[in-house]
PDB file of C-alpha atoms in Angstrom:
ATOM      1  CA  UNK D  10     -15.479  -2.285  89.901  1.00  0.00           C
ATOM      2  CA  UNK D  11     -14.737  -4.728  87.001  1.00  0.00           C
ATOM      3  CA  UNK D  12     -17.111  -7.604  86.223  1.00  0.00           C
ATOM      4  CA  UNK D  13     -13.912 -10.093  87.221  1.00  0.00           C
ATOM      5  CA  UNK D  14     -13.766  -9.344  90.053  1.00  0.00           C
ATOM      6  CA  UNK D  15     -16.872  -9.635  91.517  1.00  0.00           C
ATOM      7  CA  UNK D  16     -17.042 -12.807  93.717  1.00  0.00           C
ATOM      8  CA  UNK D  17     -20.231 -13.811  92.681  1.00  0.00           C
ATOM      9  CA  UNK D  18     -18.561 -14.193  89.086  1.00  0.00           C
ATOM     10  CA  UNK D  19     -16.950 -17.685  90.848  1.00  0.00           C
ATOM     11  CA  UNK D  20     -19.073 -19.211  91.922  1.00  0.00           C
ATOM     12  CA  UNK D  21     -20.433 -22.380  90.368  1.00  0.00           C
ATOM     13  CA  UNK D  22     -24.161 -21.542  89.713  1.00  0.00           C
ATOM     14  CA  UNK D  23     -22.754 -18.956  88.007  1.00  0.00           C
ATOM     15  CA  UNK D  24     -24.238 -19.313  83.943  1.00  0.00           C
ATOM     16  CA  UNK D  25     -20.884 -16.637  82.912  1.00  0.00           C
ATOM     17  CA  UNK D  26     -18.725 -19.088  84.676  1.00  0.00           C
ATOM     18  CA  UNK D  27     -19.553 -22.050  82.960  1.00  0.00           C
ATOM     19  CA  UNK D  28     -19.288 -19.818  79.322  1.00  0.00           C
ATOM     20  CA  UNK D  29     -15.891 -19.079  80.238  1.00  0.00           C
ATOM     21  CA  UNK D  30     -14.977 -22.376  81.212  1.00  0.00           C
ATOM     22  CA  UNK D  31     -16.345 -23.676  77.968  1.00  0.00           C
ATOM     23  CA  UNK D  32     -14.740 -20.998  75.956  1.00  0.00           C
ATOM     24  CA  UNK D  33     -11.289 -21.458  77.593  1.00  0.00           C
ATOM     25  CA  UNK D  34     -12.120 -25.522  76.532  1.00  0.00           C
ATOM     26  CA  UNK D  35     -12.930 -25.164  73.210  1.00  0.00           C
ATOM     27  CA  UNK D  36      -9.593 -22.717  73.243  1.00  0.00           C
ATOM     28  CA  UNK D  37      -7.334 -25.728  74.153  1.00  0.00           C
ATOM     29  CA  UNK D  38      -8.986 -28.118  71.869  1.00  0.00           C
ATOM     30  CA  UNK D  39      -8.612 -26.189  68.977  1.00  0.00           C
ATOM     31  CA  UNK D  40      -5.269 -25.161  70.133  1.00  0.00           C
ATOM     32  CA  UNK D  41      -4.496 -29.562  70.388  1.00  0.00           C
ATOM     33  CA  UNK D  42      -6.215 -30.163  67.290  1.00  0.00           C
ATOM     34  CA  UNK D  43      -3.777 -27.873  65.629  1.00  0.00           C
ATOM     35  CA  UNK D  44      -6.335 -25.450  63.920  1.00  0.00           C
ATOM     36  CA  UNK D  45      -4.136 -22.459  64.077  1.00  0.00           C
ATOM     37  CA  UNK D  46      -0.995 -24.052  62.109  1.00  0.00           C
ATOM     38  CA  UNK D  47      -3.734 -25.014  59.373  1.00  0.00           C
ATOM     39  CA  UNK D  48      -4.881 -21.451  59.602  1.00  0.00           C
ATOM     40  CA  UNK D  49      -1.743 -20.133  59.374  1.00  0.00           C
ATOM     41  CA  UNK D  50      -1.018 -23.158  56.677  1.00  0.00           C
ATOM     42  CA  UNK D  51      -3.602 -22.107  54.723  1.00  0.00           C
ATOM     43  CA  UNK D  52      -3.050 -18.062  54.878  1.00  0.00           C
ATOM     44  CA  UNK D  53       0.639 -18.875  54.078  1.00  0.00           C
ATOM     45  CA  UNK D  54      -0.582 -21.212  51.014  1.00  0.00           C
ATOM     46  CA  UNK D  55      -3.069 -18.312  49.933  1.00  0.00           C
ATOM     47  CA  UNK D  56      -0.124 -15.786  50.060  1.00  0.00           C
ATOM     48  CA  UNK D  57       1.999 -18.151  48.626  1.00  0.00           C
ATOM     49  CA  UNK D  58      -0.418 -17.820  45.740  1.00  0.00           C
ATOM     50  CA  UNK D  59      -0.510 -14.544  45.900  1.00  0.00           C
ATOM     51  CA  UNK D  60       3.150 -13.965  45.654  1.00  0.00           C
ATOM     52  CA  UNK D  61       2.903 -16.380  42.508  1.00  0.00           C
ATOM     53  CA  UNK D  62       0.156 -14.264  40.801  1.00  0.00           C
ATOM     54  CA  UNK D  63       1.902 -11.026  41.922  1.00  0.00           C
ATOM     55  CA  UNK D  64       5.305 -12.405  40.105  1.00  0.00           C
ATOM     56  CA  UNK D  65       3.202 -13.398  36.847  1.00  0.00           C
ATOM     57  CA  UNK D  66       1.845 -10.438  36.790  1.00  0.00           C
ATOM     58  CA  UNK D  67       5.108  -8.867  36.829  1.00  0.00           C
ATOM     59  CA  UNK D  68       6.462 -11.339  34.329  1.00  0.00           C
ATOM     60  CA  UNK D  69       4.078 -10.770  31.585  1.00  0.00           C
ATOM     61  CA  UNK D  70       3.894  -7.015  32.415  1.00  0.00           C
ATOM     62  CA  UNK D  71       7.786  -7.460  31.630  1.00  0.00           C
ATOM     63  CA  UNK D  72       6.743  -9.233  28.648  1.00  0.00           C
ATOM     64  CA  UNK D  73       4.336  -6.660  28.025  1.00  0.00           C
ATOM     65  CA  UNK D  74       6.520  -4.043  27.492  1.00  0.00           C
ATOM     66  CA  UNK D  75       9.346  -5.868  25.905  1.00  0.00           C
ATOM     67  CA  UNK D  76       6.594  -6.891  22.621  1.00  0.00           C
ATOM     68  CA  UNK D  77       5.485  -3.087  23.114  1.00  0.00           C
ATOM     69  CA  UNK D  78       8.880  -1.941  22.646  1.00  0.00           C
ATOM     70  CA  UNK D  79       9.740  -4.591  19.789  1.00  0.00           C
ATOM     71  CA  UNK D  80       6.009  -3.317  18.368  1.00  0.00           C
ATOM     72  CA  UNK D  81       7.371   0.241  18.479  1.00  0.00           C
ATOM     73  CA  UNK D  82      10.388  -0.970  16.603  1.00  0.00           C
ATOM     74  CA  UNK D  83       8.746  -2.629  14.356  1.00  0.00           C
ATOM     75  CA  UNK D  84       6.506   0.400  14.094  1.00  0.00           C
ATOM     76  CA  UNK D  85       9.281   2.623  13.112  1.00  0.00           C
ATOM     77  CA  UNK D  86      11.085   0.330  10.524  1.00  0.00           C
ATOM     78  CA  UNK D  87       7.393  -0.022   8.831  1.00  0.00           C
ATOM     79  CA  UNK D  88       7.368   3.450   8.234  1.00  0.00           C
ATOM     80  CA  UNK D  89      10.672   3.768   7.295  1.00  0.00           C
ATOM     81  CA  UNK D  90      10.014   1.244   4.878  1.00  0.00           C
ATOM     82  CA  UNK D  91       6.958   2.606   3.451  1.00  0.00           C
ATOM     83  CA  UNK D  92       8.572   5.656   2.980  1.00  0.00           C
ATOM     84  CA  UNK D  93      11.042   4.116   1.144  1.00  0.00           C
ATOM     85  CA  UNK D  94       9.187   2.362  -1.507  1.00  0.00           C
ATOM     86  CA  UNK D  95       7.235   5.735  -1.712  1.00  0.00           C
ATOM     87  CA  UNK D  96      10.310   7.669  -2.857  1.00  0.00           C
ATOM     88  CA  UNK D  97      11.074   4.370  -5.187  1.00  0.00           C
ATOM     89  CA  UNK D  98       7.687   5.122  -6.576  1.00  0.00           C
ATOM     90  CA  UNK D  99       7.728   8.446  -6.921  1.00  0.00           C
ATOM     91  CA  UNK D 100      10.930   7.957  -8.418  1.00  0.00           C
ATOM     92  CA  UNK D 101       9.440   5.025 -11.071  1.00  0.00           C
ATOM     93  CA  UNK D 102       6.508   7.277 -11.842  1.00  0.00           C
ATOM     94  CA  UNK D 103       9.155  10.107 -12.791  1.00  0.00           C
ATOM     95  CA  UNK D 104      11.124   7.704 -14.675  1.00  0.00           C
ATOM     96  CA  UNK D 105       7.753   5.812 -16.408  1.00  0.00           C
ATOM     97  CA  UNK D 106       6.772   9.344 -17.576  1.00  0.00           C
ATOM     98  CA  UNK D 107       9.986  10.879 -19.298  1.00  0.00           C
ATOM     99  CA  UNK D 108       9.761   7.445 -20.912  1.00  0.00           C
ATOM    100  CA  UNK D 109       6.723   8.211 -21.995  1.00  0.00           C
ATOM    101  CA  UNK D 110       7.253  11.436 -22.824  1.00  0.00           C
ATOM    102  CA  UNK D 111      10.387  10.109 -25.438  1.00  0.00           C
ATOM    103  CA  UNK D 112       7.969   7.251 -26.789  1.00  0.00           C
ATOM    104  CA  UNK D 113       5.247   9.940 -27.180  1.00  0.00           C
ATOM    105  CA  UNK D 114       8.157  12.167 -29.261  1.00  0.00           C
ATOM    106  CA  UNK D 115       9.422   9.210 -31.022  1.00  0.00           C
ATOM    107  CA  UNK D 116       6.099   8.370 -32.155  1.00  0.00           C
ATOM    108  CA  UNK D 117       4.837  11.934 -33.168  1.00  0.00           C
ATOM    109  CA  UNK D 118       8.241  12.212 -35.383  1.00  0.00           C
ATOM    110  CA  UNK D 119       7.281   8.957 -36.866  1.00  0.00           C
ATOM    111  CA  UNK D 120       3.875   9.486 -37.666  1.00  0.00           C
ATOM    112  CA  UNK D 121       5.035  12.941 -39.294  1.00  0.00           C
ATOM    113  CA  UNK D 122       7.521  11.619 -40.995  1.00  0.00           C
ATOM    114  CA  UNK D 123       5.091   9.331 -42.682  1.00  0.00           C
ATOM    115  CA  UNK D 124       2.656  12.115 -43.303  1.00  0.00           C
ATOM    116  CA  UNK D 125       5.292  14.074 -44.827  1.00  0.00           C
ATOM    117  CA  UNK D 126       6.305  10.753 -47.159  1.00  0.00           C
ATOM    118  CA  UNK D 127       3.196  10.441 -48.025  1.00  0.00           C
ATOM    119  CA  UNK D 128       2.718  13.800 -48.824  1.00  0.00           C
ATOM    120  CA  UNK D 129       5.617  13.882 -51.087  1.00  0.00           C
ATOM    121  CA  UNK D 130       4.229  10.653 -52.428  1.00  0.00           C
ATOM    122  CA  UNK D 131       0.675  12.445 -53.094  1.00  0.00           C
ATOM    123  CA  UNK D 132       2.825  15.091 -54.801  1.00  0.00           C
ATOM    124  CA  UNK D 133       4.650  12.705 -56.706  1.00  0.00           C
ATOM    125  CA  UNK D 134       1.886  10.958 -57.784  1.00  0.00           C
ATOM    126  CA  UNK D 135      -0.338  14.059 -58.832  1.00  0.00           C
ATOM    127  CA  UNK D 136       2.861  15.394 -60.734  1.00  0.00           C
ATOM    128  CA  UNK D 137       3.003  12.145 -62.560  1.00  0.00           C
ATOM    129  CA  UNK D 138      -0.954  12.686 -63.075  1.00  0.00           C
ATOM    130  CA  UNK D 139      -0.727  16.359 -64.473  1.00  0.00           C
ATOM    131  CA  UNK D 140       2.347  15.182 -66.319  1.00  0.00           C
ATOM    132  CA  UNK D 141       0.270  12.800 -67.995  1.00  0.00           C
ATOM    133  CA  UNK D 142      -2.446  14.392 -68.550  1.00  0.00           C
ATOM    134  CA  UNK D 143      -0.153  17.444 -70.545  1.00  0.00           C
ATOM    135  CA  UNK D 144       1.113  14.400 -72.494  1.00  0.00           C
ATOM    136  CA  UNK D 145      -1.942  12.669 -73.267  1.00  0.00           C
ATOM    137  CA  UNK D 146      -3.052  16.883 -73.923  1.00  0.00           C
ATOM    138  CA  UNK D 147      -0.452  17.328 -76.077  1.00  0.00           C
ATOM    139  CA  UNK D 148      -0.770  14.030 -78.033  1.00  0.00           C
ATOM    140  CA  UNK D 149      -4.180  14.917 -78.819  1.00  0.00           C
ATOM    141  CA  UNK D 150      -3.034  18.222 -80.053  1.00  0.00           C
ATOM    142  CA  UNK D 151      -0.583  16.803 -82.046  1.00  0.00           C
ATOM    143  CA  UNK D 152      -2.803  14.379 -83.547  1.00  0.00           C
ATOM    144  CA  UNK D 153      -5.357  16.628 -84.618  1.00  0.00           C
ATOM    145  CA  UNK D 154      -2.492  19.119 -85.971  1.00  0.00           C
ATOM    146  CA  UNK D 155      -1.038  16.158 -87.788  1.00  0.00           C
ATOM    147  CA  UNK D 156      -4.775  15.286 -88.599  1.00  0.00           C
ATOM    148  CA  UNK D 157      -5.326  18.659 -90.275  1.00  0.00           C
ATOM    149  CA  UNK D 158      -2.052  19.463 -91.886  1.00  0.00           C
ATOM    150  CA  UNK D 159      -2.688  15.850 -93.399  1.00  0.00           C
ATOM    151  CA  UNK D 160      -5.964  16.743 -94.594  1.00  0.00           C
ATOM    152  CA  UNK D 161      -4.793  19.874 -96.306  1.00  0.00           C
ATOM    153  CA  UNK D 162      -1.245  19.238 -96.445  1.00  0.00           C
ATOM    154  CA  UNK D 163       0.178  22.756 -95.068  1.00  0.00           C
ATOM    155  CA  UNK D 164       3.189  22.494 -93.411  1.00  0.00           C
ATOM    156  CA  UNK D 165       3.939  25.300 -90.143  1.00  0.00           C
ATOM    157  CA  UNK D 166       7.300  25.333 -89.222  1.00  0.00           C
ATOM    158  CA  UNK D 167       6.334  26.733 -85.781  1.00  0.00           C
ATOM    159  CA  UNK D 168       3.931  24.121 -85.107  1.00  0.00           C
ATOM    160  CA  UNK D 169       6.995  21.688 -86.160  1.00  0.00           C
ATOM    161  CA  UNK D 170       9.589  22.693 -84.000  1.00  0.00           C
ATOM    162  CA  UNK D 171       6.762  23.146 -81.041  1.00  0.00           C
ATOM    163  CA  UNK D 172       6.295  19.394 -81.653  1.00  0.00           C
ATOM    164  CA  UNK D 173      10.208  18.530 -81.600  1.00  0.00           C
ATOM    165  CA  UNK D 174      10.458  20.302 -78.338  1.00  0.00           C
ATOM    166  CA  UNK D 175       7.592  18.980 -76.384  1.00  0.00           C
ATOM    167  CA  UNK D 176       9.125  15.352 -77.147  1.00  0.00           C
ATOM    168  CA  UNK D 177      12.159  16.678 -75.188  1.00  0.00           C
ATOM    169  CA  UNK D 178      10.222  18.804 -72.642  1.00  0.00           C
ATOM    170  CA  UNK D 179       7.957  15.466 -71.628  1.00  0.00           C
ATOM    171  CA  UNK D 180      11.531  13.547 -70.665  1.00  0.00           C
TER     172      UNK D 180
END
């Protein structure tokens, strides 16, 4: 048999009694007093707050992935651009070194061109040198000749017309 329904559970010297009377009290007063519409004010503000956090959370994951997306974009046209100015390097550093390359040539010809003048000029100069030289040779020569044929006064008709020509041959 249930507890409840005992008789003895009535009566008024019963301890259980007066617990359930004072339960069902405290019941009503805290029904009166309103506690359960500040309960359920207070779990409504709390999911109220919830909600709030749940829909910031979903805004900045929004917000998220919209600066990950422009990132990626961003991302892409980086690389695209690097690539770019690497080909326009690659490119200059092609173009810088068949420059180069013509400087290099133009300056080679140059400098043997100017070896080769002043080779010719070396020549030129020792020509003038050994031409000199043969004259300065032959002048002695012809001094000494003259020298001697003065001293004995022999004339060589060879040794005259040697002397004519190298008066022509020196011009």
């Amino acid at each position: 048999m249930p507890h409840f329904l005992d008789p003895h559970m009535y009566s008024l010297d019963n301890p259980e009694l007066w617990v359930l009377v004072g339960l069902i009290i405290f019941f009503a007063i805290v029904i009166m007093a309103g506690v359960p519409k500040l309960v359920a004010g207070k779990l409504d503000e709390q999911a109220a707050k919830i909600q709030s956090e749940l829909d910031e959370a979903a805004r900045l994951r929004t917000e998220a992935e919209a600066l990950l997306a422009q990132i990626r974009a961003e991302k892409v046209e980086a690389e695209a651009q690097a690539a770019e100015m690497l080909r326009a390097a690659e490119a200059d550093a092609r173009r810088l070194e068949a420059e180069a390359k013509v400087k290099l040539e133009e300056s080679m010809a140059r400098r043997q061109a100017l070896a080769e003048r002043r080779i010719e000029q070396a020549e030129a100069q020792a020509m003038a040198e050994v031409k000199a030289s043969a004259t300065d040779l032959a002048a002695k020569a012809a001094e000494q000749i003259l020298s001697a044929r003065l001293a004995g006064q022999t004339s060589d008709p060879l040794l005259d017309s040697a002397i004519a020509q190298l008066g022509a041959r020196l011009n």
